[in-house]
Amino acid sequence: MTGTPLAVLASGFLMGWSVAWPPGPINTEIARRCLARGFWAGFGLILGACSGDALWALLVALGVGLVFTGPTAQMVMGILSIGLLAMLMVTFLRRAWKAWRGIGAGGTDPRFDSAKASYMLGATMALTSPWNVTFWLAAVGRPGMTDLGLPFLMLTVVAIIAGAATWGLVWSGTVVIAHRRVGTGGRLGAVLMNGATALLMLWFIIGAVTKLWG
């Protein structure tokens, strides 16, 4: 990477986009929330995740992030992250069961799926993920980056978060548009949506456990 602002912005934006688009718990939950409560319920999640990432980036840029790379800290954060995924999985299983039994309005909870709740959940998912610290150490903590100076580090952070947020905007909008054109809903739709999300969360839990203890 050359030390010009344009090169830093372009490289950071592409990095942010590339790490945000692969399937994962955040993208899965964005889709589910967009289907359940609309665009802002899903997009709010990526905004919260970006806020959590911004805090990690700042800590790494200031040299504090190294505190969280020790085995004990990584294990604690990993357990918290897995616990959060497990809580979400149980929540979606309960929703699927209630929808199947015809209890409630499609098994949804407006408070849990609101834009504010989405933001808080996204921030929590980002802050409790031990792999976020590793990413930011690689992105802005390596010698080649630190040699550019703090202004360029902050510019890189802004570009990375902008890339991730742009992906979240595109993904949320795509899900909402597809939902309006195809249409899913009713009792069966709620069962399938929440049941599939619970199974995906279980898959992510297995992957996180394997990665943490592997």
Tab-separated table of C-alpha atoms in Angstrom:
chain	number	residue	atom	x	y	z
A	1	MET	CA	0.000	0.000	0.000
A	2	THR	CA	1.356	3.404	-0.940
A	3	GLY	CA	1.096	6.248	1.497
A	4	THR	CA	-1.329	8.405	-0.489
A	5	PRO	CA	-4.791	9.216	0.939
A	6	LEU	CA	-6.573	7.925	-2.162
A	7	ALA	CA	-4.709	4.606	-2.087
A	8	VAL	CA	-5.397	4.215	1.637
A	9	LEU	CA	-9.113	4.954	1.146
A	10	ALA	CA	-9.454	2.569	-1.796
A	11	SER	CA	-7.550	-0.252	-0.120
A	12	GLY	CA	-9.416	0.194	3.163
A	13	PHE	CA	-12.822	0.293	1.482
A	14	LEU	CA	-12.142	-2.916	-0.448
A	15	MET	CA	-10.878	-4.588	2.716
A	16	GLY	CA	-13.995	-3.593	4.645
A	17	TRP	CA	-16.267	-4.855	1.877
A	18	SER	CA	-14.357	-8.134	1.506
A	19	VAL	CA	-14.524	-9.015	5.205
A	20	ALA	CA	-18.196	-8.012	5.555
A	21	TRP	CA	-19.831	-9.903	2.686
A	22	PRO	CA	-18.993	-13.578	3.475
A	23	PRO	CA	-21.845	-15.527	5.154
A	24	GLY	CA	-21.769	-15.330	8.929
A	25	PRO	CA	-23.975	-14.707	11.957
A	26	ILE	CA	-24.188	-10.958	11.344
A	27	ASN	CA	-25.272	-11.284	7.708
A	28	THR	CA	-27.701	-14.038	8.671
A	29	GLU	CA	-29.271	-11.900	11.371
A	30	ILE	CA	-29.407	-8.865	9.075
A	31	ALA	CA	-31.427	-10.897	6.582
A	32	ARG	CA	-33.766	-12.271	9.222
A	33	ARG	CA	-34.419	-8.852	10.717
A	34	CYS	CA	-35.031	-7.300	7.304
A	35	LEU	CA	-37.588	-10.021	6.588
A	36	ALA	CA	-39.211	-9.674	10.009
A	37	ARG	CA	-39.258	-5.899	10.587
A	38	GLY	CA	-37.956	-4.136	7.493
A	39	PHE	CA	-34.834	-2.350	6.275
A	40	TRP	CA	-33.812	-0.409	9.377
A	41	ALA	CA	-34.091	-3.416	11.669
A	42	GLY	CA	-31.464	-5.151	9.535
A	43	PHE	CA	-29.286	-2.195	8.603
A	44	GLY	CA	-29.186	-1.098	12.246
A	45	LEU	CA	-27.350	-4.325	13.033
A	46	ILE	CA	-24.463	-3.573	10.666
A	47	LEU	CA	-24.275	-0.019	12.011
A	48	GLY	CA	-23.917	-1.406	15.519
A	49	ALA	CA	-21.275	-3.871	14.353
A	50	CYS	CA	-19.381	-1.031	12.669
A	51	SER	CA	-19.461	0.934	15.915
A	52	GLY	CA	-18.019	-2.027	17.796
A	53	ASP	CA	-15.351	-2.442	15.135
A	54	ALA	CA	-14.511	1.252	15.345
A	55	LEU	CA	-13.820	0.864	19.053
A	56	TRP	CA	-11.564	-2.146	18.433
A	57	ALA	CA	-9.752	-0.251	15.678
A	58	LEU	CA	-9.161	2.699	17.979
A	59	LEU	CA	-7.799	0.450	20.739
A	60	VAL	CA	-5.471	-1.295	18.293
A	61	ALA	CA	-4.281	1.994	16.802
A	62	LEU	CA	-3.495	3.283	20.304
A	63	GLY	CA	-1.675	0.075	21.186
A	64	VAL	CA	-4.253	-1.057	23.756
A	65	GLY	CA	-5.582	-3.851	21.536
A	66	LEU	CA	-2.582	-6.061	22.350
A	67	VAL	CA	-4.034	-6.539	25.843
A	68	PHE	CA	-6.874	-8.569	24.306
A	69	THR	CA	-4.687	-10.933	22.282
A	70	GLY	CA	-3.567	-13.091	25.214
A	71	PRO	CA	-4.902	-16.665	25.493
A	72	THR	CA	-7.073	-15.896	28.520
A	73	ALA	CA	-8.660	-12.808	26.995
A	74	GLN	CA	-9.263	-14.617	23.711
A	75	MET	CA	-10.872	-17.551	25.527
A	76	VAL	CA	-13.146	-15.304	27.596
A	77	MET	CA	-14.250	-13.320	24.567
A	78	GLY	CA	-14.740	-16.511	22.580
A	79	ILE	CA	-16.989	-17.971	25.285
A	80	LEU	CA	-19.011	-14.743	25.407
A	81	SER	CA	-19.392	-14.779	21.634
A	82	ILE	CA	-20.499	-18.420	21.605
A	83	GLY	CA	-22.889	-17.735	24.476
A	84	LEU	CA	-24.460	-14.881	22.514
A	85	LEU	CA	-24.913	-17.089	19.448
A	86	ALA	CA	-26.446	-19.800	21.630
A	87	MET	CA	-28.878	-17.282	23.129
A	88	LEU	CA	-29.920	-16.197	19.636
A	89	MET	CA	-30.338	-19.812	18.547
A	90	VAL	CA	-32.630	-20.579	21.480
A	91	THR	CA	-34.604	-17.398	20.816
A	92	PHE	CA	-35.220	-18.355	17.195
A	93	LEU	CA	-36.127	-21.938	18.097
A	94	ARG	CA	-38.722	-20.634	20.525
A	95	ARG	CA	-40.086	-18.286	17.872
A	96	ALA	CA	-40.318	-21.084	15.338
A	97	TRP	CA	-42.145	-23.260	17.869
A	98	LYS	CA	-44.575	-20.476	18.793
A	99	ALA	CA	-45.240	-19.737	15.135
A	100	TRP	CA	-45.879	-23.425	14.509
A	101	ARG	CA	-48.325	-23.501	17.408
A	102	GLY	CA	-49.962	-20.310	16.160
A	103	ILE	CA	-49.014	-18.334	19.262
A	104	GLY	CA	-48.407	-14.626	18.728
A	105	ALA	CA	-48.110	-12.594	15.528
A	106	GLY	CA	-45.829	-14.837	13.520
A	107	GLY	CA	-43.532	-15.400	16.484
A	108	THR	CA	-41.973	-11.936	16.293
A	109	ASP	CA	-41.154	-9.468	19.047
A	110	PRO	CA	-41.088	-5.806	17.932
A	111	ARG	CA	-38.826	-4.795	20.824
A	112	PHE	CA	-36.187	-7.419	19.994
A	113	ASP	CA	-36.245	-6.609	16.277
A	114	SER	CA	-36.387	-2.806	16.541
A	115	ALA	CA	-33.681	-0.633	15.008
A	116	LYS	CA	-32.354	0.246	18.476
A	117	ALA	CA	-32.205	-3.395	19.557
A	118	SER	CA	-30.527	-4.276	16.246
A	119	TYR	CA	-27.860	-1.627	16.815
A	120	MET	CA	-27.110	-2.872	20.334
A	121	LEU	CA	-26.969	-6.496	19.207
A	122	GLY	CA	-24.618	-5.662	16.323
A	123	ALA	CA	-22.288	-3.740	18.635
A	124	THR	CA	-22.306	-6.590	21.155
A	125	MET	CA	-21.558	-9.199	18.490
A	126	ALA	CA	-18.611	-7.148	17.232
A	127	LEU	CA	-17.206	-6.390	20.683
A	128	THR	CA	-17.381	-9.966	21.966
A	129	SER	CA	-15.776	-11.559	18.911
A	130	PRO	CA	-12.120	-12.405	19.613
A	131	TRP	CA	-11.450	-12.620	15.883
A	132	ASN	CA	-12.274	-8.942	15.418
A	133	VAL	CA	-9.211	-8.028	17.470
A	134	THR	CA	-7.067	-10.264	15.259
A	135	PHE	CA	-8.485	-8.657	12.136
A	136	TRP	CA	-7.791	-5.111	13.297
A	137	LEU	CA	-4.283	-6.029	14.380
A	138	ALA	CA	-3.679	-7.311	10.854
A	139	ALA	CA	-5.413	-4.333	9.249
A	140	VAL	CA	-3.928	-1.415	11.166
A	141	GLY	CA	-1.530	-2.893	13.734
A	142	ARG	CA	1.129	-4.390	11.471
A	143	PRO	CA	4.448	-2.532	11.052
A	144	GLY	CA	3.746	-1.511	7.455
A	145	MET	CA	0.653	0.355	8.594
A	146	THR	CA	1.941	1.855	11.822
A	147	ASP	CA	4.837	3.388	9.900
A	148	LEU	CA	2.330	5.535	7.988
A	149	GLY	CA	1.392	7.429	11.146
A	150	LEU	CA	-1.818	7.855	13.137
A	151	PRO	CA	-3.664	10.060	10.560
A	152	PHE	CA	-3.298	7.399	7.867
A	153	LEU	CA	-4.289	4.694	10.362
A	154	MET	CA	-7.500	6.559	11.166
A	155	LEU	CA	-8.134	7.090	7.465
A	156	THR	CA	-7.760	3.360	6.911
A	157	VAL	CA	-10.169	2.609	9.755
A	158	VAL	CA	-12.768	4.992	8.324
A	159	ALA	CA	-12.404	3.425	4.866
A	160	ILE	CA	-12.721	-0.135	6.198
A	161	ILE	CA	-15.838	0.699	8.212
A	162	ALA	CA	-17.307	2.562	5.222
A	163	GLY	CA	-16.761	-0.524	3.072
A	164	ALA	CA	-18.450	-2.781	5.631
A	165	ALA	CA	-21.354	-0.366	6.095
A	166	THR	CA	-21.809	-0.098	2.330
A	167	TRP	CA	-22.040	-3.868	2.079
A	168	GLY	CA	-24.623	-3.807	4.893
A	169	LEU	CA	-26.623	-1.203	2.990
A	170	VAL	CA	-26.554	-3.263	-0.201
A	171	TRP	CA	-27.363	-6.526	1.594
A	172	SER	CA	-30.219	-5.062	3.632
A	173	GLY	CA	-31.724	-3.369	0.593
A	174	THR	CA	-31.418	-6.528	-1.508
A	175	VAL	CA	-33.174	-8.651	1.107
A	176	VAL	CA	-36.012	-6.148	1.491
A	177	ILE	CA	-36.508	-5.798	-2.286
A	178	ALA	CA	-36.439	-9.580	-2.785
A	179	HIS	CA	-38.912	-10.022	0.059
A	180	ARG	CA	-41.326	-7.529	-1.490
A	181	ARG	CA	-41.119	-9.165	-4.908
A	182	VAL	CA	-41.263	-12.802	-3.833
A	183	GLY	CA	-43.143	-12.442	-0.584
A	184	THR	CA	-42.911	-14.686	2.439
A	185	GLY	CA	-45.014	-14.518	5.484
A	186	GLY	CA	-47.698	-16.030	7.561
A	187	ARG	CA	-47.308	-18.938	9.889
A	188	LEU	CA	-45.223	-21.179	7.625
A	189	GLY	CA	-42.915	-18.297	6.673
A	190	ALA	CA	-42.259	-17.478	10.337
A	191	VAL	CA	-41.526	-21.132	11.132
A	192	LEU	CA	-39.106	-21.500	8.219
A	193	MET	CA	-37.373	-18.158	8.780
A	194	ASN	CA	-36.778	-18.610	12.506
A	195	GLY	CA	-36.049	-22.330	12.244
A	196	ALA	CA	-33.494	-21.837	9.472
A	197	THR	CA	-31.834	-18.994	11.386
A	198	ALA	CA	-31.582	-21.184	14.503
A	199	LEU	CA	-29.900	-23.946	12.484
A	200	LEU	CA	-27.458	-21.448	10.966
A	201	MET	CA	-26.613	-20.105	14.426
A	202	LEU	CA	-25.924	-23.683	15.535
A	203	TRP	CA	-23.583	-24.084	12.560
A	204	PHE	CA	-21.754	-20.872	13.496
A	205	ILE	CA	-21.516	-22.049	17.116
A	206	ILE	CA	-19.893	-25.319	16.023
A	207	GLY	CA	-17.466	-23.382	13.837
A	208	ALA	CA	-16.623	-20.950	16.647
A	209	VAL	CA	-16.049	-23.743	19.161
A	210	THR	CA	-13.827	-25.609	16.696
A	211	LYS	CA	-11.855	-22.454	15.944
A	212	LEU	CA	-11.506	-21.436	19.575
A	213	TRP	CA	-10.355	-24.799	20.896
A	214	GLY	CA	-8.722	-26.062	17.712
